[in-house]
mmCIF file of C-alpha atoms and ligand atoms in Angstrom:
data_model
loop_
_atom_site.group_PDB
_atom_site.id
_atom_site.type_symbol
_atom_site.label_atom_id
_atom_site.label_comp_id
_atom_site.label_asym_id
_atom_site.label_seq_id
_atom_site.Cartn_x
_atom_site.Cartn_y
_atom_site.Cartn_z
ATOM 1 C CA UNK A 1 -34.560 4.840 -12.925
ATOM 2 C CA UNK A 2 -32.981 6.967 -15.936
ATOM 3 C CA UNK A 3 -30.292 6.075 -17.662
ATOM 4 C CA UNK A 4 -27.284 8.153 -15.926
ATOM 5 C CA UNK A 5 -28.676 6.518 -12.730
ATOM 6 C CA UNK A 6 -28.809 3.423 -13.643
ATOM 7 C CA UNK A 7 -24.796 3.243 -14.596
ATOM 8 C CA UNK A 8 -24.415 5.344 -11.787
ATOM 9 C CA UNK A 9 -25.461 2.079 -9.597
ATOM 10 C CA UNK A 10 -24.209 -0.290 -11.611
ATOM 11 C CA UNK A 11 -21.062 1.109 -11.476
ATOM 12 C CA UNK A 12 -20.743 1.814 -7.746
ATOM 13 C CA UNK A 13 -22.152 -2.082 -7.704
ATOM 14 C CA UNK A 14 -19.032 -3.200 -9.731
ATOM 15 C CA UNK A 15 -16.389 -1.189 -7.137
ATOM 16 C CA UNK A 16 -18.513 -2.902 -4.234
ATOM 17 C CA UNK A 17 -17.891 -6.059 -5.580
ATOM 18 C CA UNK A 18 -14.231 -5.413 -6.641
ATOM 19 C CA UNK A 19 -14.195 -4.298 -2.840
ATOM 20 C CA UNK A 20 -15.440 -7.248 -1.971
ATOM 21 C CA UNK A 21 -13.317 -9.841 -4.415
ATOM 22 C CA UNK A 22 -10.102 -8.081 -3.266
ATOM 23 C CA UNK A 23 -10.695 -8.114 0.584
ATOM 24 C CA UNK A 24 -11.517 -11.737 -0.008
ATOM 25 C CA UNK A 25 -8.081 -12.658 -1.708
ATOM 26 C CA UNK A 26 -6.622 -10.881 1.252
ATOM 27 C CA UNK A 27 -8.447 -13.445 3.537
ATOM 28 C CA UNK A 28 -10.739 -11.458 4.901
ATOM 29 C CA UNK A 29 -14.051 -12.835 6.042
ATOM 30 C CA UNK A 30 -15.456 -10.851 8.635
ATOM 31 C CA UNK A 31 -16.708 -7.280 7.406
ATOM 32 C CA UNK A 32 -18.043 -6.312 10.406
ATOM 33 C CA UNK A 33 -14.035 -5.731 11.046
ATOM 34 C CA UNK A 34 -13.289 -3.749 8.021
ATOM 35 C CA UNK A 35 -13.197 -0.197 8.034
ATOM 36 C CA UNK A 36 -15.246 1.788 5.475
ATOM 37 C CA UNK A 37 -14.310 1.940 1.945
ATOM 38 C CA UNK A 38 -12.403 5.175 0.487
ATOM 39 C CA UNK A 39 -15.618 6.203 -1.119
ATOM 40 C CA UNK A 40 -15.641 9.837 -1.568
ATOM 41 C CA UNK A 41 -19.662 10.626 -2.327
ATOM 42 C CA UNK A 42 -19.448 13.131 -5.174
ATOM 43 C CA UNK A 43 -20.004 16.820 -5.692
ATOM 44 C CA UNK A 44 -22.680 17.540 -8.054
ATOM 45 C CA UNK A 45 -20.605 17.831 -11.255
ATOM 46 C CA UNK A 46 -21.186 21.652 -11.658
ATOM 47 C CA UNK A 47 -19.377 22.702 -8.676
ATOM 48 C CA UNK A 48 -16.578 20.092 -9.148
ATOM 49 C CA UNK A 49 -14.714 19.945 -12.356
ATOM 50 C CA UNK A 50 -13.779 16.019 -13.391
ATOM 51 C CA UNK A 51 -9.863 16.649 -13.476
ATOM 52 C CA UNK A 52 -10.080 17.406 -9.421
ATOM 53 C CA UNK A 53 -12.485 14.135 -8.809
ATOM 54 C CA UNK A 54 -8.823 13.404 -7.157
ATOM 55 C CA UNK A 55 -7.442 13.164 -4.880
ATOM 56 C CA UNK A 56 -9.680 11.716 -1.804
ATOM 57 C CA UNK A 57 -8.126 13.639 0.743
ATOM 58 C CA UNK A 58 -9.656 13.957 3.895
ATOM 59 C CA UNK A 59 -9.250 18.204 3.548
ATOM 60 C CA UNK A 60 -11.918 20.586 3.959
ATOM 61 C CA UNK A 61 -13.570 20.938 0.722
ATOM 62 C CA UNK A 62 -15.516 24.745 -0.244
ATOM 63 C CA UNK A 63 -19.098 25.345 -1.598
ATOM 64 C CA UNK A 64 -21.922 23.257 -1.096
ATOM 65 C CA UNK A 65 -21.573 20.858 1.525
ATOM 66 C CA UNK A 66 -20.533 17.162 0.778
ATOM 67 C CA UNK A 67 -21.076 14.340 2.816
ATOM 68 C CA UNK A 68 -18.063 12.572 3.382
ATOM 69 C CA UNK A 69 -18.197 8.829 4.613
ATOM 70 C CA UNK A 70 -16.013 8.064 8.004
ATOM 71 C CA UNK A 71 -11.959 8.329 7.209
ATOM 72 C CA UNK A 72 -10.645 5.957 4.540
ATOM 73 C CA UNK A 73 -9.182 2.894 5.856
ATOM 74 C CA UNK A 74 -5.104 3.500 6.643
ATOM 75 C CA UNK A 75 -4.322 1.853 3.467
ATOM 76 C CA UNK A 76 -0.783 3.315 3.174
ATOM 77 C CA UNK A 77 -0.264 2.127 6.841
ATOM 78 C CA UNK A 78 1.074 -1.233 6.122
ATOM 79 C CA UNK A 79 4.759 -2.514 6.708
ATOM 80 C CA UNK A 80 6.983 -1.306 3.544
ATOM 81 C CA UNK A 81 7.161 -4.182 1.904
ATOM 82 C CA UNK A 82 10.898 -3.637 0.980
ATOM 83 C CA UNK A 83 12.584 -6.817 0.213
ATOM 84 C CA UNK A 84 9.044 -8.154 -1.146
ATOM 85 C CA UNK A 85 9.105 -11.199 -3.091
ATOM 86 C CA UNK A 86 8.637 -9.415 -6.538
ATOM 87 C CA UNK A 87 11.421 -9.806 -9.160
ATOM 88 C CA UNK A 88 13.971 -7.520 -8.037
ATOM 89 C CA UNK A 89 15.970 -8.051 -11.140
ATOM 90 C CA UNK A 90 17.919 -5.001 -11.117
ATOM 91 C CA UNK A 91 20.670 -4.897 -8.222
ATOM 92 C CA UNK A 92 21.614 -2.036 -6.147
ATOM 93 C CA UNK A 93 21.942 0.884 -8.346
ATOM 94 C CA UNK A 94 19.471 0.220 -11.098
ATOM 95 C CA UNK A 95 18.629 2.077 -14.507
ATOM 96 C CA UNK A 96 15.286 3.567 -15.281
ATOM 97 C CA UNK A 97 15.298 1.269 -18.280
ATOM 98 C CA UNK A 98 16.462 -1.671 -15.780
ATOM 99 C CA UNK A 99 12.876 -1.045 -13.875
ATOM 100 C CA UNK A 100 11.023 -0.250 -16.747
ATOM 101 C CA UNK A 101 12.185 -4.016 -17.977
ATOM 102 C CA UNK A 102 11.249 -5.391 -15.265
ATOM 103 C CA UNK A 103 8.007 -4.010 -15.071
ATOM 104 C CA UNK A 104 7.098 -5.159 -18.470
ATOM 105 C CA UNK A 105 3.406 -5.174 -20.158
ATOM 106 C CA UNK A 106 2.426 -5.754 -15.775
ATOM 107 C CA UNK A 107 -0.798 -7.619 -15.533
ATOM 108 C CA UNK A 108 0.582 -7.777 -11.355
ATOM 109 C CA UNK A 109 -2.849 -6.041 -10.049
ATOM 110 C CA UNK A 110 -6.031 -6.010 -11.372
ATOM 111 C CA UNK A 111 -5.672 -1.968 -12.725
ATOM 112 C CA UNK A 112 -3.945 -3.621 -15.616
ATOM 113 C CA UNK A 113 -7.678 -4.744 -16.754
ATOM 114 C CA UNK A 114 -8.875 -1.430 -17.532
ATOM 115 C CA UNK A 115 -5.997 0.809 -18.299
ATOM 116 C CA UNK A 116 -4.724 1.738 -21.800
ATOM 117 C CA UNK A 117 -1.141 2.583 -21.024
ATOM 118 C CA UNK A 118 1.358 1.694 -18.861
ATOM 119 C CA UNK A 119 1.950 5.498 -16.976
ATOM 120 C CA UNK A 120 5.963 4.357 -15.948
ATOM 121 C CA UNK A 121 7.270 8.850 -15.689
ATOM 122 C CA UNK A 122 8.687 11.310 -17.505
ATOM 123 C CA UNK A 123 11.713 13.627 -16.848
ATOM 124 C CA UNK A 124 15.814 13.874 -16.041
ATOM 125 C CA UNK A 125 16.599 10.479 -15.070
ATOM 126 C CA UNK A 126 19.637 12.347 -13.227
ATOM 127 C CA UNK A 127 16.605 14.947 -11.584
ATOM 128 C CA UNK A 128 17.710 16.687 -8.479
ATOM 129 C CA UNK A 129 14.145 17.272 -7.638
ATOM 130 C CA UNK A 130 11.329 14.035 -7.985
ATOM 131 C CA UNK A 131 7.824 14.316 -7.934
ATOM 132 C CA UNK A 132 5.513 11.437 -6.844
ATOM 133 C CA UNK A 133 2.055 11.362 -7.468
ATOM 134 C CA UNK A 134 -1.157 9.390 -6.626
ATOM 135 C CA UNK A 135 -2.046 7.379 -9.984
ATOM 136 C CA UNK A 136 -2.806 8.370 -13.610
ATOM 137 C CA UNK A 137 -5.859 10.363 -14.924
ATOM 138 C CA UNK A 138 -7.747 10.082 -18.223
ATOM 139 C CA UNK A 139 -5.391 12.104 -20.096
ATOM 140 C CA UNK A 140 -2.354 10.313 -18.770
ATOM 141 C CA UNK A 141 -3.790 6.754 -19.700
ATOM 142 C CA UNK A 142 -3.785 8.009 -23.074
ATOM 143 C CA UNK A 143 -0.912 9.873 -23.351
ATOM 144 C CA UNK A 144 1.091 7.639 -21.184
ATOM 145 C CA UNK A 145 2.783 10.298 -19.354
ATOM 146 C CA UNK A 146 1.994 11.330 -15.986
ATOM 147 C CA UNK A 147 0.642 14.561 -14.739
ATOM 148 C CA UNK A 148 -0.925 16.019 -18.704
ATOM 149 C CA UNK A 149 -4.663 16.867 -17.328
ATOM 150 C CA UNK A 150 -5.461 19.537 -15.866
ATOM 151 C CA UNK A 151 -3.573 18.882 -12.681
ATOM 152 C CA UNK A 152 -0.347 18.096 -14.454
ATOM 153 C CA UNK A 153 -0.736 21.895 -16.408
ATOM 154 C CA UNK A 154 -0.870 23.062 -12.828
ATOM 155 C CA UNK A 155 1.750 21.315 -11.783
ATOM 156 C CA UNK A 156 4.006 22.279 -14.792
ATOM 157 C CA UNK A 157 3.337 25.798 -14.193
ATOM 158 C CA UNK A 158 4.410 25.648 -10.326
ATOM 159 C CA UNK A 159 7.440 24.161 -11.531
ATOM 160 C CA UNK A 160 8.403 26.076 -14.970
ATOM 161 C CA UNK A 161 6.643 29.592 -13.931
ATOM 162 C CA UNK A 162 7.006 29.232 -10.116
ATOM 163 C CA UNK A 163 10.149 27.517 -9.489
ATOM 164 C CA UNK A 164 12.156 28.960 -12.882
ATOM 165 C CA UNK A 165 13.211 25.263 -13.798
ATOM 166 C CA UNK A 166 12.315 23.127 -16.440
ATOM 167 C CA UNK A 167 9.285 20.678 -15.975
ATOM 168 C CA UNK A 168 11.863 17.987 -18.235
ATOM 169 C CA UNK A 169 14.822 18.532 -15.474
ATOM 170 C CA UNK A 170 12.876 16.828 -12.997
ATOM 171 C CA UNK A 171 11.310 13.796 -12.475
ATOM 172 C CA UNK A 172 7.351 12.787 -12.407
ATOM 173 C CA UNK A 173 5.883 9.272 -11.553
ATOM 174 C CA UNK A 174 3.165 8.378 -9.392
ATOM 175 C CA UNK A 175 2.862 5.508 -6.768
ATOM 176 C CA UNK A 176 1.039 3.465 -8.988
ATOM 177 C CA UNK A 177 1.462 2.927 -12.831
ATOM 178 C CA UNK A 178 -2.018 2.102 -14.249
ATOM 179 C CA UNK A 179 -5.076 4.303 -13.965
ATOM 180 C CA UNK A 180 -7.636 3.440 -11.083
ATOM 181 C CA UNK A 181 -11.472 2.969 -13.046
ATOM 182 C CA UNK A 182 -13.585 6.202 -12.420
ATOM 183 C CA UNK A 183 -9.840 7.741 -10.657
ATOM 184 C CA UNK A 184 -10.564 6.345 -7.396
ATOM 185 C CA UNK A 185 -8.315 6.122 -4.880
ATOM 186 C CA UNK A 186 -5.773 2.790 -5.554
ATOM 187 C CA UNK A 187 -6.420 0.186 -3.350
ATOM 188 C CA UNK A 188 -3.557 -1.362 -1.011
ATOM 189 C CA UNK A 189 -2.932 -4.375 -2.388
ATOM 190 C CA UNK A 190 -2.143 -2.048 -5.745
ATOM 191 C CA UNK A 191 -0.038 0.278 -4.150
ATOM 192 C CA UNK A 192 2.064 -2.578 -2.498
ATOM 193 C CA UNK A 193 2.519 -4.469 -5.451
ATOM 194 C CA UNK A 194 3.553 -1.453 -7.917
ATOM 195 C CA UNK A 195 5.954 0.178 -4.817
ATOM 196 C CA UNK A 196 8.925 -2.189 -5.716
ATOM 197 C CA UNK A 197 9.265 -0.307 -8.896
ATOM 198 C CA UNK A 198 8.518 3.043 -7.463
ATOM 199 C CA UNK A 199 11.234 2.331 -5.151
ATOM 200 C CA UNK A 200 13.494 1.111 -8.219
ATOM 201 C CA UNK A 201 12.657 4.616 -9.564
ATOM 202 C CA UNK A 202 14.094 6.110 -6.893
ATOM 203 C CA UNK A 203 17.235 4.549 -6.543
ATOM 204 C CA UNK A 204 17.636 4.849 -10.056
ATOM 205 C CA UNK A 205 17.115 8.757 -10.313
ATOM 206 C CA UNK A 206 18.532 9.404 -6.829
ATOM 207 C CA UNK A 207 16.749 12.553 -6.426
ATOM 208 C CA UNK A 208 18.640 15.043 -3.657
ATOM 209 C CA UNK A 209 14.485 15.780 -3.041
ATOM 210 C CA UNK A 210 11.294 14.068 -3.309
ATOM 211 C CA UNK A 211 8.222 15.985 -3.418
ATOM 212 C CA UNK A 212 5.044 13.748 -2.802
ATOM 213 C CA UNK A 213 1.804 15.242 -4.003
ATOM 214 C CA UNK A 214 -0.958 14.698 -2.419
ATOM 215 C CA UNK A 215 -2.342 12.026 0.923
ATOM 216 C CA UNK A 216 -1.950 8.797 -1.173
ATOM 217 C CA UNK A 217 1.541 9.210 -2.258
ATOM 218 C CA UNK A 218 2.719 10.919 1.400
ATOM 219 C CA UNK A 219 0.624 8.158 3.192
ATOM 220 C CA UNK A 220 2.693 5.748 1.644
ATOM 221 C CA UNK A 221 5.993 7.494 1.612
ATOM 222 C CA UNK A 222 5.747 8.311 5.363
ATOM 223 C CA UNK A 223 4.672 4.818 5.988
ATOM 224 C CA UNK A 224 1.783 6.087 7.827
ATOM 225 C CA UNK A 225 -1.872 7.215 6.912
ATOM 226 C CA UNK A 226 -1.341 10.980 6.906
ATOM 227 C CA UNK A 227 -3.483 14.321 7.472
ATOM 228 C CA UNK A 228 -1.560 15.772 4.109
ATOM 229 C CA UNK A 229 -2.641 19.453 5.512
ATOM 230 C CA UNK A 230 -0.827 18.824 8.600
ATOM 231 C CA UNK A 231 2.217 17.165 7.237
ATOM 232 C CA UNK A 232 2.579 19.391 4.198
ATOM 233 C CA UNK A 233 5.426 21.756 4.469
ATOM 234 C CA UNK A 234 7.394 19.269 7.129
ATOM 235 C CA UNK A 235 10.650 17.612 6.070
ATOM 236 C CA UNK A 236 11.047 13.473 6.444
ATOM 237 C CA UNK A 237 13.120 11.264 4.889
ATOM 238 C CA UNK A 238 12.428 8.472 2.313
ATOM 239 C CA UNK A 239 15.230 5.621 1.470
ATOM 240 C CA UNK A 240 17.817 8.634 3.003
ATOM 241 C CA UNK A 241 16.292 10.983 0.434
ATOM 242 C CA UNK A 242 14.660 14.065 1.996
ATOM 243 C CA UNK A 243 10.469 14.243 1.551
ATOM 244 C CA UNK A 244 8.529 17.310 1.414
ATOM 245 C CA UNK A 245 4.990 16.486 0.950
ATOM 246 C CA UNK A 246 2.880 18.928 0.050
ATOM 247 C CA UNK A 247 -0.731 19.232 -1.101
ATOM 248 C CA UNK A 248 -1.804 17.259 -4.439
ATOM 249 C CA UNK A 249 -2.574 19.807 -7.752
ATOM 250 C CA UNK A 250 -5.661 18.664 -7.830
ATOM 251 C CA UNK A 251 -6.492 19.967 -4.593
ATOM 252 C CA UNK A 252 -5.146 23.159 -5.394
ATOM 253 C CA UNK A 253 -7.443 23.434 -8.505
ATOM 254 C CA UNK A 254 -10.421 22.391 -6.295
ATOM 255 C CA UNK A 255 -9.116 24.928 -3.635
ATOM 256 C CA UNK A 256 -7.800 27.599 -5.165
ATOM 257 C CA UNK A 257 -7.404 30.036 -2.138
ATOM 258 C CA UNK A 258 -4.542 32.595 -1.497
ATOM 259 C CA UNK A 259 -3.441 30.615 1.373
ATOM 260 C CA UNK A 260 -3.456 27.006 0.010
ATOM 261 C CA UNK A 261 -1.460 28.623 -3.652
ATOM 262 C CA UNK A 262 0.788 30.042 -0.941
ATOM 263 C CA UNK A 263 1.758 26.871 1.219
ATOM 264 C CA UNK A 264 2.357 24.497 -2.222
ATOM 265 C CA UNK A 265 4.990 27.697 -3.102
ATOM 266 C CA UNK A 266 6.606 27.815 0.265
ATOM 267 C CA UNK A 267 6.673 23.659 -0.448
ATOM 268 C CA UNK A 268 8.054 23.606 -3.561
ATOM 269 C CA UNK A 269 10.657 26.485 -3.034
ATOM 270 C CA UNK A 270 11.856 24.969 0.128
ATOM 271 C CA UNK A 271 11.921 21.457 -2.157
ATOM 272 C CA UNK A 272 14.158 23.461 -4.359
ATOM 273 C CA UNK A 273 16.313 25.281 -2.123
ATOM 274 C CA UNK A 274 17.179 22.122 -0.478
ATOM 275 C CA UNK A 275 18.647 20.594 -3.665
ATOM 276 C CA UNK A 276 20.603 23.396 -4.432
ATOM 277 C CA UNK A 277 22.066 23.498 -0.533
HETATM 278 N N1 LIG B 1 -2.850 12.916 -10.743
HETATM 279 C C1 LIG B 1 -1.838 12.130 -10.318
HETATM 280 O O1 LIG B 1 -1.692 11.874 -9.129
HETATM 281 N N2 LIG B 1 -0.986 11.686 -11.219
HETATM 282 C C2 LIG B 1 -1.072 11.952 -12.518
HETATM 283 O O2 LIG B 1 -0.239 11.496 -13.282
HETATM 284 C C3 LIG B 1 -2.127 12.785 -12.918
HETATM 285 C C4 LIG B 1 -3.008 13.247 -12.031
#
């Protein structure tokens, strides 16, 4: 086995047995009953540049055909945990700083492990418009702010060049706070315990919109696992705020079609126009 192989399988061993540790502390014992892992098998790394390695959505990819494993387990589907027994030290109308506090040097989930920085957002803390994203990148570990790869120049460009506002009058976090090793998708037991302060970012910014980018961060808005091409565009509601979700940057850089850069527009704008009505 050559080298690149051999910490190819070494690494997929480690998620397996990550997998495998973290089902356990959930108490389960019978695998038989557990669906398959979020394992997207990936593109050969010529036709699929690293910054789009997320998200895992289950969307039709282009070019040469990938085998996909069965649909990722409906992760997102569980109960909101609102009310979870996590240190809700802020009250009703909290700060940014108030969450931020509480959130602390977070060693909560194992992501702490391997991340460098804490990824908490960046923006207006009095935003009209809020963006919510899957989890940070490479660039965004290091940097500490979310959305700087090559998604996050996308993304600023829909907003500055597309929409005509300022990237630093909104709002950009992501559902969880730490980068996920290799960018996988974040487990459940991550998302759950970093929502509480997702949520505490909302009710601190009190957008008038949230746009969630991407399956992950709809999935877990809507409460639901979602088809994100099929719910894109739709309006819902999250804590009374109204939700546009819309398809994830990255997926626009891996699909960059006429029709997919025209449906994130007719997203955002409609994102917009409802703030300003
Ligand atoms: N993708 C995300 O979902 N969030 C980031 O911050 C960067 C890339």
């Amino acid at each position: 086995m050559d080298g690149s192989l051999n910490r190819e399988a070494q690494d997929l061993l480690g998620s397996a047995r990550a997998l495998v540790e973290e089902l356990a502390e959930e108490g389960v014992d019978r695998f038989d009953e557990v669906p398959a892992p979020a394992v997207t098998t990936a593109a050969p790394e010529t036709s699929a540049p690293a910054a789009t390695s997320r998200p895992a959505e289950s969307e039709p990819t282009r070019g040469p055909v990938v085998e996909r494993p069965a649909e990722p387990p409906p992760i997102f589907a569980e109960p909101a945990p609102l009310g979870l027994a996590f240190e809700a030290t802020w009250g009703p109308n909290p700060t940014l700083d108030d969450v931020r506090t509480a959130l602390g040097d977070c060693t909560r989930c194992k992501l702490h492990e391997k991340r460098r920085t804490i990824v908490f957002g960046d923006g207006n803390p009095d935003a009209d418009l809020m963006f919510v994203g899957e989890g940070p990148g490479e660039n965004e570990d290091a940097q500490g702010l979310p959305f700087v790869g090559r998604a996050g120049e996308l993304l600023t460009q829909m907003i500055e060049k597309g929409l005509g506002i300022a990237r630093a009058d909104t709002y950009i976090c992501n559902i969880v706070k730490c980068r996920p090793p290799e960018n996988r998708t974040p487990l459940p037991n991550e998302v759950s315990t970093c929502r509480p302060y997702l949520d505490g970012q909302i009710d601190a910014v009190r957008p008038k919109v949230i746009v969630a980018l991407g399956k992950p961060a709809a999935s877990l808005l809507l409460g639901r696992d979602v088809p994100i091409t099929r719910v894109r565009g739709t309006w819902h509601e999250y804590r009374g705020i109204p939700l546009m979700p819309t398809l994830h940057p990255a997926y626009v850089l891996r699909q960059y079609t006429q029709e997919v850069r025209r449906n994130v527009w007719n997203d955002l704008k409609a994102a917009l126009e409802r703030t300003r009505s």
